[in-house]
Tab-separated table of C-alpha atoms in Angstrom:
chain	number	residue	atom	x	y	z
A	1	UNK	CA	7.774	1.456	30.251
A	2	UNK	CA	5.151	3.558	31.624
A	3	UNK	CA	2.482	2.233	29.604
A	4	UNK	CA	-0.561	0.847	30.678
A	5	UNK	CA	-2.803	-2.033	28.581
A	6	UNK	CA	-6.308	-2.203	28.483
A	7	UNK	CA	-8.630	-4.272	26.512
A	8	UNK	CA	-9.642	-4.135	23.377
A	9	UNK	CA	-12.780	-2.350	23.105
A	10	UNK	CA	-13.619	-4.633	19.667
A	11	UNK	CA	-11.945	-6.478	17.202
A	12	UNK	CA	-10.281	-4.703	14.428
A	13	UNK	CA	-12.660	-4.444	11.281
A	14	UNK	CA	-11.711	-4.666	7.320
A	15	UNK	CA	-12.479	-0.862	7.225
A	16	UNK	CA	-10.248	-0.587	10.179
A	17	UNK	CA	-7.180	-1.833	7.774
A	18	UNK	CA	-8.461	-0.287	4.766
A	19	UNK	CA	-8.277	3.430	6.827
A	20	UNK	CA	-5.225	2.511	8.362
A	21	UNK	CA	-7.299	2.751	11.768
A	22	UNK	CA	-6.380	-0.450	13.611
A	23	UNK	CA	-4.046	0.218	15.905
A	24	UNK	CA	-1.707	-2.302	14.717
A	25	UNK	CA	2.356	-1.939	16.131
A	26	UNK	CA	4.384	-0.473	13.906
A	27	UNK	CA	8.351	0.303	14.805
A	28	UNK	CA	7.544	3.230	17.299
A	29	UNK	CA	5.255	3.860	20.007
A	30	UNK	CA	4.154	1.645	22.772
A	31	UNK	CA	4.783	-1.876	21.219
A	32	UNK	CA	7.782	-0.607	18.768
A	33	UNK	CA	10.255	-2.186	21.018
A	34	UNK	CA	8.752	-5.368	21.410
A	35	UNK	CA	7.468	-5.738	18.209
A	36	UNK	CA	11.248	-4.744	16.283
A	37	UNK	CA	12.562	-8.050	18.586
A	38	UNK	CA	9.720	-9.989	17.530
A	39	UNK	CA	10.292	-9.458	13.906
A	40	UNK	CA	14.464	-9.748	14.212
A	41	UNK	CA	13.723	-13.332	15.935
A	42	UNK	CA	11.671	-14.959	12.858
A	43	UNK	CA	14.090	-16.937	10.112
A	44	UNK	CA	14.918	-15.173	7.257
A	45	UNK	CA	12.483	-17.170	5.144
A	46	UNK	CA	9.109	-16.485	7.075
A	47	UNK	CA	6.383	-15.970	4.859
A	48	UNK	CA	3.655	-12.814	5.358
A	49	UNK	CA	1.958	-15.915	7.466
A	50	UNK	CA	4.469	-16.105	9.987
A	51	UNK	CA	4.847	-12.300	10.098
A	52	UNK	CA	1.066	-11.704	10.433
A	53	UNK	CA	1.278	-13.934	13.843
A	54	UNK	CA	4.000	-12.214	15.267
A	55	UNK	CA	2.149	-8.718	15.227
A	56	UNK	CA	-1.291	-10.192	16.191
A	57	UNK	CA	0.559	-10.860	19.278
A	58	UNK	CA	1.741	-7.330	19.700
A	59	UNK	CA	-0.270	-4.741	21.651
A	60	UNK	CA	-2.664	-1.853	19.982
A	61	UNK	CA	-1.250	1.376	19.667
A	62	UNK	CA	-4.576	2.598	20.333
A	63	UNK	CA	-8.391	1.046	20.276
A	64	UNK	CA	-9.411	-0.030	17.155
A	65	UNK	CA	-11.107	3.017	14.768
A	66	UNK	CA	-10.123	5.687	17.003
A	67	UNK	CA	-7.392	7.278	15.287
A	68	UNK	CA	-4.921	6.632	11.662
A	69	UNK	CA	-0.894	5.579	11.798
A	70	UNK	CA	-0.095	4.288	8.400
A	71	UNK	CA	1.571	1.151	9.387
A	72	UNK	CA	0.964	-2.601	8.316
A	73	UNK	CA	-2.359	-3.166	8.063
A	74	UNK	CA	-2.140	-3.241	4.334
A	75	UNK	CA	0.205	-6.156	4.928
A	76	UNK	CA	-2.301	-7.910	7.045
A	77	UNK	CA	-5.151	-7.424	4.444
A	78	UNK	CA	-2.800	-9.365	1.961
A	79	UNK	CA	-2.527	-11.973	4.906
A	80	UNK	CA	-6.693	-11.604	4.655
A	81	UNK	CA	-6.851	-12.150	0.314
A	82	UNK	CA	-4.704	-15.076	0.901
A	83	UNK	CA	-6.743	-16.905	3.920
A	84	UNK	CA	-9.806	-16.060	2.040
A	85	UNK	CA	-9.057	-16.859	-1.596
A	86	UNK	CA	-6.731	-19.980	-0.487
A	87	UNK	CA	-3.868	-18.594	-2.785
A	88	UNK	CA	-0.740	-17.133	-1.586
A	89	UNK	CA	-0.863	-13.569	-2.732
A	90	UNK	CA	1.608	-13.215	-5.833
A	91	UNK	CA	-0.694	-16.260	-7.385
A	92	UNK	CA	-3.594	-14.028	-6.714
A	93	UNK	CA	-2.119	-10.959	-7.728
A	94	UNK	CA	-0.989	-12.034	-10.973
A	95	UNK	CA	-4.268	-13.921	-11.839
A	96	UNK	CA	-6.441	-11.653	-10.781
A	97	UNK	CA	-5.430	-8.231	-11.420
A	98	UNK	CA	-1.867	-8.301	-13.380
A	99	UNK	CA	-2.882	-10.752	-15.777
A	100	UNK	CA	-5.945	-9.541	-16.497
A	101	UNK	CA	-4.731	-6.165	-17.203
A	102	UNK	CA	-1.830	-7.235	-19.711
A	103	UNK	CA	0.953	-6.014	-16.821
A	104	UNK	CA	3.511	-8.489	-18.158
A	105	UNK	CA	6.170	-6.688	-16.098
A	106	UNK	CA	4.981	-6.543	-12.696
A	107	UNK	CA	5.418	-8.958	-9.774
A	108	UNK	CA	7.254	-9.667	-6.637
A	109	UNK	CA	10.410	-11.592	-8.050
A	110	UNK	CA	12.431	-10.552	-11.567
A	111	UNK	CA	13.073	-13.087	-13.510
A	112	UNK	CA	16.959	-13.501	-14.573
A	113	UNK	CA	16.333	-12.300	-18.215
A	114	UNK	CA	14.732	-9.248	-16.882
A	115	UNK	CA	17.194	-8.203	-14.399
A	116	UNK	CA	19.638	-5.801	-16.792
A	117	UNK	CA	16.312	-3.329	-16.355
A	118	UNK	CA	16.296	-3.455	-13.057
A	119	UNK	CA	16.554	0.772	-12.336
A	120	UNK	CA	19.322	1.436	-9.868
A	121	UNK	CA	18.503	2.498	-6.286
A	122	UNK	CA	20.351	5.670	-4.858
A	123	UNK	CA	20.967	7.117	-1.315
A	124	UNK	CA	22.699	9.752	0.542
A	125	UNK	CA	22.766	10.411	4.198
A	126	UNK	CA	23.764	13.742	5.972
A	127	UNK	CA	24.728	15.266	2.412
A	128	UNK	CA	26.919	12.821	1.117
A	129	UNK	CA	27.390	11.965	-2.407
A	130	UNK	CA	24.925	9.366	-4.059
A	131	UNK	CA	25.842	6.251	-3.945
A	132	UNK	CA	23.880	2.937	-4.994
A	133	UNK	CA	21.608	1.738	-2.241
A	134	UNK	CA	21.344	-1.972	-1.361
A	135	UNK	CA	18.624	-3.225	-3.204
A	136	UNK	CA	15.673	-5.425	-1.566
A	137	UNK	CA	16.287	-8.985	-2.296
A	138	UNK	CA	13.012	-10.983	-3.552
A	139	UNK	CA	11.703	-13.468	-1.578
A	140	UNK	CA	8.776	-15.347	-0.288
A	141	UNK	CA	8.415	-12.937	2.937
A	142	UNK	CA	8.619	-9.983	0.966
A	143	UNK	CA	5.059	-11.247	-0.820
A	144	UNK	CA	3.437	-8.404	0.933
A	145	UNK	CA	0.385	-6.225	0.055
A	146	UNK	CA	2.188	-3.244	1.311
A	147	UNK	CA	4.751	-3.009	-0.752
A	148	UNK	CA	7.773	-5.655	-2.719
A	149	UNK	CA	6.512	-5.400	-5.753
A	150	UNK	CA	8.722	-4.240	-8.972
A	151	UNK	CA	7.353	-2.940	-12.615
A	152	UNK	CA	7.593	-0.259	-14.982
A	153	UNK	CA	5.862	2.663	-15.956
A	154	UNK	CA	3.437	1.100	-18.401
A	155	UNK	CA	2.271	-1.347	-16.690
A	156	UNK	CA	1.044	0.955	-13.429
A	157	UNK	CA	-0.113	3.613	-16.203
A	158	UNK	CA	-2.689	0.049	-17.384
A	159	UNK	CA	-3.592	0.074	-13.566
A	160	UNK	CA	-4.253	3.572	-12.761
A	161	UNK	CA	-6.218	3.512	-16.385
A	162	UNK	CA	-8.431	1.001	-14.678
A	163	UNK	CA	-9.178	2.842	-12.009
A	164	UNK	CA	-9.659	6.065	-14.164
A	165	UNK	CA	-12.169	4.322	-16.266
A	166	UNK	CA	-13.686	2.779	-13.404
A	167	UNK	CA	-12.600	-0.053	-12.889
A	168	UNK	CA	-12.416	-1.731	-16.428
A	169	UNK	CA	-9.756	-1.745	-18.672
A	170	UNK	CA	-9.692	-3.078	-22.189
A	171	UNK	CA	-12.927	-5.179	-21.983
A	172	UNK	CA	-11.977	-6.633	-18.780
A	173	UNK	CA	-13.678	-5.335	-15.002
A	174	UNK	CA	-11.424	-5.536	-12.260
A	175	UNK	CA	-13.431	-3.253	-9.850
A	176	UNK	CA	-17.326	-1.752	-10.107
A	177	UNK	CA	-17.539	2.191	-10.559
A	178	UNK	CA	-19.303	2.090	-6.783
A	179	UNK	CA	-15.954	0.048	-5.497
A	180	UNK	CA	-14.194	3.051	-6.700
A	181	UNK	CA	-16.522	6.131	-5.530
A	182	UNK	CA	-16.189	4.237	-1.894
A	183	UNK	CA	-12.544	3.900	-2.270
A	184	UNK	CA	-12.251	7.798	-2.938
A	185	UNK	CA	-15.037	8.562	0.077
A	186	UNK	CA	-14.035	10.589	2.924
A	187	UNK	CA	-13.056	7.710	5.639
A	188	UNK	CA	-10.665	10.269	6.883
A	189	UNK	CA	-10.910	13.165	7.789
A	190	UNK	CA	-7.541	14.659	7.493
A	191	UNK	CA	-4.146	12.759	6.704
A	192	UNK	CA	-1.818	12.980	9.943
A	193	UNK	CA	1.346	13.008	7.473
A	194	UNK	CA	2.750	16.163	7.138
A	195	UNK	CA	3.062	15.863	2.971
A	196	UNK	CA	-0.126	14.837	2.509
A	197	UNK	CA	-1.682	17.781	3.957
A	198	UNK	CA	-5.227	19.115	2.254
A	199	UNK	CA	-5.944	15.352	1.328
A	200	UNK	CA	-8.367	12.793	3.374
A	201	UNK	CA	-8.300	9.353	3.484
A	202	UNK	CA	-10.245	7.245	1.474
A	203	UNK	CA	-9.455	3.177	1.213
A	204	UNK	CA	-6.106	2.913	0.799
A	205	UNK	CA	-5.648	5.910	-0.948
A	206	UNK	CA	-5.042	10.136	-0.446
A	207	UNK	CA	-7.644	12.245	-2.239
A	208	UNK	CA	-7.136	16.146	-2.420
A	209	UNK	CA	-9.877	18.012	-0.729
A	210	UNK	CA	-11.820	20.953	-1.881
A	211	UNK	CA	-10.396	23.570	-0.083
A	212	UNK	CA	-6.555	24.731	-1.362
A	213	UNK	CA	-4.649	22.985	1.916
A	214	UNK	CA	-2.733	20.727	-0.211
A	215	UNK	CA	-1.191	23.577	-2.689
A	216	UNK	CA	-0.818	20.877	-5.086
A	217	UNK	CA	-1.928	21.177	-8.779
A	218	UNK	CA	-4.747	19.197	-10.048
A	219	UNK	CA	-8.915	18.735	-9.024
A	220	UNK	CA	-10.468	18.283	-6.281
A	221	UNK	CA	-11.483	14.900	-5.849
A	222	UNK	CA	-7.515	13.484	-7.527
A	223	UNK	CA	-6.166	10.668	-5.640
A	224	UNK	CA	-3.219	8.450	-4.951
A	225	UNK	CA	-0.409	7.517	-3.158
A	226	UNK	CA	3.132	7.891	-2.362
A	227	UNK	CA	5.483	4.969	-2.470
A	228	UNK	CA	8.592	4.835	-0.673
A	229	UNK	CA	11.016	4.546	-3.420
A	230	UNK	CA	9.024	7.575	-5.054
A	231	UNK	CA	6.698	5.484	-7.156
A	232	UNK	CA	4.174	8.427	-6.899
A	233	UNK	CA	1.077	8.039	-8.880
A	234	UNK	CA	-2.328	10.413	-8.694
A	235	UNK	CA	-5.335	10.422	-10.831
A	236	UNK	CA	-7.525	13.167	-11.489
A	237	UNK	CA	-10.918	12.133	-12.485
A	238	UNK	CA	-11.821	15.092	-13.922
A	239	UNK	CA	-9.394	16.168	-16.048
A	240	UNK	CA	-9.620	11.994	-17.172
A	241	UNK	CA	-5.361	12.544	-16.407
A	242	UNK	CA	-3.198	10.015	-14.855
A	243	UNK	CA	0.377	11.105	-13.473
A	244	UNK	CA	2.833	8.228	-12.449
C-alpha cells in the first residue's frame, strides 16, 4: 500500500517498551491493517501469549528508538514479567505488588460477591444521551500489563503512596528510591499526545516539565498517567500530594 520494509536496524530493547519507542503495530499506520486481521483471527480465549506472537509478526512502524506511539508495548513487557518470572501475570501481580501492599480489591477478574460495586460504565456518541456502555468481560486474554485491571480508589491511593514514599509502603519495599528517580527521568523529550503537552516521558509514566507548557496545576517534577476509562492519577513529590 505504498509502503516500503526495510530491516530492522536492531532488536527492540526493554527501554524501547518502557518509552513506548519500539515501533510495535498498533491499529493505524503501516501494519494497522494487517495487524487488526491478525488479532480478529485468534479464538476468543487467547492468552497475552498468543497475542504477543501475533504482533511480533507484524511490521515496525518505525526503527526501534527512533521515535514514541503509545501503543502495546506495555502489553508485551507483561508478556516479558511472565517469560521471566515463570508466572502468568495476575499470579505475579497479586503476589508481588497487590498483596504486598494490602490492595485487597484489585485484580483482573471480580469475584461474584464483589460484583454489586462494580461502578457503571457510560457513553455517548455524537451528543446523544448517556447511556450504559458495554462493560469489558474478564478473561484470561485480557491479563494484560496495559490495562484490564479493576479496583477502587483506596487501593491505587496504597500504590501511588508507594511510589510517593519511594517505593515502600507500610514496612514493605516494592521499588528502590533510584528505580523511581529513573522512572521519572527525562527518556522523552516531549509527549506527542496532544493532552499531555508540557510533560516528558519518563518509564511508563508523564512528568510535568519545568517550563508552564502543560498549564496544569501542581510541581514540576509531578507525574502520572491517564487511563482510558479516566482512572487519572498524578503525584507531586513535592508537595508529598497524591491525586487519583
Amino acid at each position: 500500500d505504498g509502503y516500503v520494509l526495510v530491516p530492522a536496524e536492531r532488536s527492540i530493547t526493554i527501554h524501547d517498551l518502557l518509552t513506548q519507542q519500539s515501533g510495535l503495530a498498533t491499529g493505524a499506520g503501516p501494519a494497522g491493517a494487517q495487524w487488526r486481521e491478525s488479532m480478529a483471527a485468534l479464538p476468543s480465549g487467547a492468552g497475552l501469549a498468543e497475542r504477543m506472537g501475533v504482533l511480533a509478526r507484524a511490521p515496525l512502524v518505525f526503527q526501534p528508538g527512533s521515535a514514541f506511539l503509545y501503543g502495546p508495548s506495555t502489553d508485551v513487557l507483561g508478556r516479558v514479567i511472565e517469560v521471566i518470572s515463570g508466572q502468568s501475570l495476575d499470579v505475579f501481580l497479586q503476589e508481588r505488588i497487590f498483596a504486598p501492599l494490602g490492595m485487597v480489591d484489585t485484580g483482573f477478574v471480580v469475584p461474584p460477591e464483589k460484583l454489586s460495586r462494580v461502578a457503571t460504565l457510560y457513553t455517548s456518541a455524537d451528543g446523544s444521551p448517556l447511556r450504559p456502555a458495554q462493560q469489558r468481560i474478564t478473561g484470561r486474554w485480557l491479563f494484560s500489563a496495559g490495562g484490564g485491571l479493576y479496583s477502587t480508589a483506596p487501593d491505587y491511593l496504597r500504590f501511588c503512596q508507594m511510589l510517593l514514599n519511594g517505593g515502600e509502603l507500610e514496612g514493605r519495599r516494592l521499588l528502590s528510591p533510584k528505580s523511581i528517580e529513573l522512572m521519572t527521568a527525562r527518556h522523552v523529550e516531549s509527549i506527542p499526545i496532544s493532552f499531555l503537552k508540557g510533560q516528558h516521558f519518563g518509564l511508563g509514566v508523564a512528568v510535568k516539565k519545568d517550563n508552564g507548557e502543560s498549564g496544569l496545576l501542581g510541581s514540576p517534577g509531578t507525574y502520572g498517567w491517564s487511563g482510558a476509562y479516566n482512572t487519572y492519577f498524578r503525584i507531586d513529590p513535592k508537595e508529598r500530594l497524591v491525586l487519583v
